[in-house]
């Protein structure tokens, strides 16, 4: 077989992988999606029940299929899963589940060799890596954590507040996930909820007078950071109360400056009210664990029943492509979207940024760019 006869392999059947496969199929190219789990949208299936998109329905659809109006403006986790299933069906995508790709290598004569689970060796003319921004749960190596007597879990394991009713819970991390889990616990009957804060987050309203924060993010994403920082600070003073007296001060650094460092603002899904009412109590960051306590950076010793670490994820790409020189110092692809590195022609990446304009919107924009580049190559 020539490389032109080989398929394009898309690794990951999440939104990014499905969108690229659909765009390739539309252009007459053969794409095979490889998914390590049993179904499409595996990461969305595993998210906590309360989750809703922080981006609007209209700006979250993938190319070639609108999200139904019945989903509402802020789409639930379960409806995202249903949408992805329908998307794969409508576009008649070729998806193989239960296959995990461990490593990519250049193939003799061109194209790529994929080393996959079960000893499989798959040959493709090109590869699109769409394994997701939130791939491998990350828990910091806090001193003493192995000897602590309570329960420690990552936010990826959290589903609902029912197991924590009447319990004392410490949530670590003030990104969107940590903030929403803390509110979910307070609403769900936890006896006490504390939120460990290392760096105070920027908090924004999900929408203001019907105008979603996402649209603002789209408008300002190419402006200089100081300009956006100044405008965001003024808007925050008008739209949000100062929570300093409750242990959550305004951030010292600008909103867009922090975004460019990788810190996306927290969309208020009840956190502000929960903190003001004392239902969620901000505390200092976690420093270490003792057998009978969690020690904070200010010296406070807490004795929660459970610690939920909403401390982020790693991209998990080192084993797959790290040997090809395609990753930066933080484990992210050095090129993304419709471009590939000269070191690895035919290898593309999608879904490895966390933009202020919305992840799903960027995945939808990446898909035709990648498909166009690949069909030109073919």
XYZ file of C-alpha atoms in Angstrom:
378
model
C 0.000 0.000 0.000
C 1.132 3.556 -0.673
C 0.851 6.196 2.023
C -1.999 7.801 0.056
C -4.046 4.610 0.538
C -3.491 4.547 4.291
C -5.995 6.223 6.626
C -5.524 9.261 8.787
C -5.674 8.067 12.370
C -7.338 10.379 14.876
C -6.424 9.545 18.468
C -9.269 10.375 20.845
C -13.043 10.356 20.347
C -13.766 13.526 22.256
C -15.107 16.712 20.639
C -11.812 17.576 18.947
C -11.224 14.151 17.465
C -14.792 13.786 16.227
C -14.753 17.238 14.630
C -11.512 16.533 12.739
C -12.770 13.126 11.569
C -15.993 14.700 10.294
C -14.085 17.440 8.472
C -11.815 14.870 6.837
C -14.761 12.725 5.775
C -16.465 15.779 4.272
C -13.368 16.307 2.134
C -13.313 12.700 0.962
C -10.425 11.558 3.148
C -10.537 8.331 5.131
C -10.244 8.909 8.877
C -10.272 6.265 11.604
C -10.824 7.416 15.187
C -9.081 5.373 17.872
C -10.569 5.654 21.369
C -9.145 3.891 24.409
C -12.455 3.804 26.316
C -15.705 2.066 25.386
C -17.523 5.054 23.869
C -17.179 8.578 22.501
C -16.890 11.518 24.889
C -15.250 9.509 27.673
C -13.982 12.517 29.610
C -17.424 14.156 29.508
C -19.017 10.970 30.807
C -16.707 11.093 33.798
C -17.281 14.713 34.842
C -19.332 15.612 37.913
C -23.099 15.606 37.477
C -23.588 19.320 38.174
C -21.352 20.452 35.335
C -22.711 22.682 32.591
C -20.804 24.259 29.751
C -19.413 27.688 30.545
C -19.882 28.555 26.887
C -23.202 29.091 25.174
C -24.963 26.404 23.150
C -24.621 28.366 19.907
C -20.884 28.881 20.347
C -20.194 25.309 21.449
C -21.477 23.267 18.496
C -19.064 21.359 16.268
C -19.036 21.805 12.478
C -21.960 20.186 10.699
C -24.423 19.760 13.574
C -26.145 22.321 15.772
C -26.869 21.646 19.399
C -30.639 21.312 19.942
C -32.449 24.327 21.365
C -33.964 21.986 23.966
C -30.525 21.730 25.607
C -30.896 25.312 26.857
C -28.335 28.061 26.775
C -25.900 26.398 29.212
C -25.678 22.767 28.163
C -25.480 20.051 30.817
C -22.795 17.385 30.964
C -25.287 14.663 30.058
C -26.513 16.612 27.029
C -22.946 17.138 25.815
C -22.511 13.358 25.844
C -25.758 12.895 23.910
C -24.651 15.500 21.393
C -21.294 13.782 20.798
C -23.027 10.439 20.277
C -25.377 12.023 17.756
C -22.498 13.812 16.045
C -20.651 10.541 15.446
C -23.855 8.960 14.124
C -24.824 11.821 11.798
C -21.362 12.008 10.247
C -21.043 8.212 10.052
C -17.611 8.281 11.621
C -15.349 5.237 11.660
C -14.619 4.810 15.381
C -12.734 1.914 16.957
C -13.040 1.752 20.759
C -10.875 -0.097 23.250
C -7.639 0.853 21.463
C -5.031 2.936 23.281
C -2.097 4.299 21.291
C 1.128 4.343 23.290
C 3.725 5.661 20.862
C 4.151 7.169 17.394
C 7.121 6.447 15.164
C 7.941 7.405 11.580
C 7.250 4.481 9.256
C 9.683 3.258 6.619
C 8.658 4.723 3.301
C 6.629 7.545 4.837
C 3.640 7.873 7.083
C 3.425 6.841 10.719
C 3.474 3.652 12.756
C 1.203 3.601 15.791
C 2.037 1.267 18.671
C -1.275 0.412 20.330
C -2.693 -1.785 23.065
C -2.794 -5.528 22.496
C 0.446 -5.423 20.530
C -1.205 -3.733 17.572
C 0.906 -1.969 14.950
C -1.148 0.410 12.818
C 0.085 2.266 9.744
C -1.354 5.650 8.820
C -0.403 8.363 6.376
C -0.955 10.980 9.092
C -2.017 11.254 12.724
C -4.150 13.773 14.596
C -3.644 13.733 18.353
C -6.848 14.756 20.149
C -6.414 13.094 23.534
C -7.548 16.160 25.431
C -6.318 19.013 27.589
C -7.471 17.293 30.785
C -5.886 13.898 30.262
C -4.029 12.755 33.381
C -5.214 13.880 36.851
C -2.511 15.676 38.797
C -2.245 15.701 42.596
C 0.691 17.676 44.023
C 3.309 15.762 45.959
C 2.399 17.304 49.327
C 4.723 16.109 52.086
C 3.096 13.527 54.336
C 0.061 12.860 52.163
C 0.604 9.077 52.162
C 0.415 8.942 55.954
C -2.717 11.064 56.343
C -5.642 9.242 57.927
C -8.439 10.847 55.895
C -9.576 10.350 52.310
C -7.788 12.122 49.454
C -9.154 12.057 45.902
C -8.762 14.015 42.700
C -11.690 16.039 41.381
C -11.838 13.628 38.434
C -13.264 11.053 40.870
C -15.994 13.364 42.205
C -19.515 12.841 40.858
C -22.095 14.213 43.297
C -22.378 15.534 46.867
C -24.423 12.627 48.238
C -21.444 10.627 49.637
C -20.301 13.731 51.524
C -23.533 14.672 53.258
C -22.835 15.739 56.870
C -19.091 15.470 56.220
C -16.279 18.005 56.571
C -14.691 18.520 53.137
C -11.691 20.552 52.021
C -11.575 21.373 48.305
C -8.126 22.348 47.049
C -7.945 24.588 43.998
C -9.907 27.622 42.861
C -10.345 26.975 39.182
C -13.812 26.442 37.757
C -13.845 22.802 38.832
C -12.859 23.461 42.431
C -15.277 26.379 42.756
C -18.225 24.394 41.366
C -17.500 21.289 43.439
C -17.330 23.416 46.595
C -20.734 24.956 45.815
C -22.145 21.541 44.906
C -21.028 20.142 48.261
C -22.533 23.080 50.170
C -25.829 22.729 48.284
C -25.789 18.974 48.770
C -25.635 18.938 52.537
C -21.962 18.725 53.475
C -21.508 19.756 57.106
C -18.611 22.074 56.300
C -16.920 23.101 53.050
C -13.603 24.901 52.893
C -11.799 25.990 49.764
C -7.994 26.114 49.846
C -6.747 29.098 47.831
C -3.172 29.402 46.608
C -3.752 32.324 44.213
C -7.030 34.270 44.374
C -8.880 33.714 41.095
C -10.502 36.226 38.817
C -14.255 35.694 38.989
C -16.569 36.758 36.191
C -20.306 36.600 35.719
C -21.354 33.904 33.267
C -23.469 36.528 31.569
C -24.327 40.158 32.242
C -27.692 41.467 31.025
C -27.835 38.539 28.619
C -24.310 39.092 27.246
C -22.192 35.958 27.862
C -18.647 36.274 29.176
C -17.529 34.043 26.316
C -18.403 36.685 23.719
C -16.302 39.203 25.601
C -13.464 36.689 25.592
C -13.749 36.343 21.825
C -13.696 40.116 21.315
C -10.683 40.829 23.519
C -8.471 37.797 22.951
C -6.168 39.615 20.509
C -5.950 42.882 22.469
C -2.880 43.778 24.574
C -3.044 42.233 28.033
C -2.757 45.591 29.917
C -5.803 46.932 28.074
C -7.917 43.882 28.883
C -6.643 43.807 32.467
C -7.734 47.398 33.024
C -11.199 46.869 31.579
C -11.729 43.618 33.456
C -10.737 45.222 36.769
C -13.276 48.006 36.291
C -16.025 45.577 35.335
C -15.270 43.373 38.346
C -15.626 46.325 40.720
C -19.030 47.107 39.225
C -20.401 43.590 38.857
C -18.954 41.639 41.784
C -18.684 42.292 45.515
C -15.327 42.487 47.243
C -14.910 39.185 49.106
C -11.702 40.168 50.904
C -13.409 40.127 54.301
C -14.469 36.559 53.605
C -10.972 35.363 52.764
C -11.100 35.758 48.986
C -9.414 39.057 48.004
C -9.298 40.486 44.514
C -6.330 39.113 42.530
C -3.211 41.287 42.485
C -2.471 40.562 38.816
C -4.629 41.333 35.814
C -7.173 38.942 34.357
C -5.697 38.582 30.878
C -2.149 38.502 32.188
C -3.191 35.455 34.221
C -5.021 33.925 31.240
C -1.833 34.038 29.195
C -0.125 32.192 32.018
C -2.770 29.474 31.815
C -5.238 30.588 34.521
C -8.762 30.841 33.102
C -11.201 33.053 35.101
C -13.778 31.362 37.290
C -17.309 31.788 35.983
C -19.588 32.386 38.925
C -21.927 29.427 39.276
C -22.837 30.195 42.876
C -19.412 30.689 44.468
C -19.807 34.384 45.246
C -23.075 33.863 47.108
C -21.782 30.756 48.895
C -18.701 32.616 50.151
C -20.705 35.674 51.249
C -23.108 33.471 53.209
C -20.324 31.456 54.807
C -21.432 28.214 53.158
C -18.021 27.916 51.513
C -15.072 29.174 53.555
C -11.847 30.159 51.735
C -8.664 29.184 53.590
C -4.938 29.272 52.872
C -3.237 26.851 50.507
C -2.243 23.348 51.573
C 1.389 23.033 52.676
C 1.566 19.436 53.908
C -0.247 16.575 55.582
C 0.185 15.101 59.044
C -1.295 11.787 60.190
C -4.180 13.611 61.877
C -4.367 16.964 60.045
C -3.967 18.985 56.885
C -1.452 21.793 57.433
C -1.982 25.081 55.595
C 0.638 27.608 54.545
C -0.449 29.983 57.336
C 0.131 27.249 59.943
C -3.543 26.365 60.431
C -4.224 22.667 61.019
C -7.503 21.296 59.661
C -9.095 17.903 60.258
C -11.446 17.322 57.300
C -12.919 13.933 56.571
C -12.112 14.279 52.866
C -9.793 16.347 50.700
C -10.793 16.803 47.050
C -7.869 17.983 44.939
C -9.105 20.136 42.052
C -5.479 20.643 41.124
C -5.580 20.191 37.383
C -4.299 17.725 34.845
C -1.278 16.922 32.744
C -1.518 16.541 28.989
C 0.079 13.073 29.194
C 1.794 13.280 25.799
C 5.342 12.385 26.818
C 5.130 8.668 26.055
C 3.229 9.214 22.825
C 5.320 11.917 21.140
C 7.887 13.142 23.661
C 10.726 11.381 21.801
C 9.872 13.300 18.626
C 10.748 16.713 20.086
C 7.201 18.034 19.697
C 6.555 19.225 23.277
C 7.522 22.357 25.159
C 8.796 22.481 28.728
C 5.251 22.154 30.110
C 4.408 19.087 28.049
C 2.262 20.919 25.493
C 2.589 20.603 21.710
C 4.831 23.272 20.221
C 2.508 23.575 17.202
C -1.259 23.076 17.082
C -4.201 23.367 14.754
C -3.518 23.425 11.019
C 0.278 23.410 11.353
C 2.656 20.553 11.992
C 6.296 20.556 13.023
C 9.015 19.957 10.404
C 10.290 17.317 12.828
C 7.113 15.287 12.365
C 5.305 16.065 9.094
C 1.801 14.664 9.173
C 1.331 14.821 12.961
C -1.252 17.385 14.093
C -2.631 18.367 17.489
C -5.969 19.790 18.566
C -7.421 20.622 21.970
C -4.261 21.453 23.868
C -5.026 25.055 24.732
C -7.543 26.434 27.202
C -8.592 29.672 25.480
C -10.659 32.457 26.987
C -12.896 32.238 23.914
C -14.030 28.690 24.739
C -12.492 25.263 24.185
C -15.286 23.822 22.022
C -15.295 26.885 19.777
C -11.566 26.529 19.188
C -11.895 22.810 18.477
C -14.573 23.632 15.905
C -12.215 26.139 14.273
C -9.235 23.758 14.332
C -11.033 20.888 12.596
C -11.392 22.358 9.072
C -7.882 23.804 9.239
C -6.374 20.405 10.011
C -8.545 18.653 7.440
C -7.612 21.175 4.765
C -3.909 20.780 5.518
C -4.172 16.984 5.370
C -6.145 16.861 2.134
C -3.608 19.157 0.522
C -0.862 16.776 1.642
C -2.805 13.781 0.317
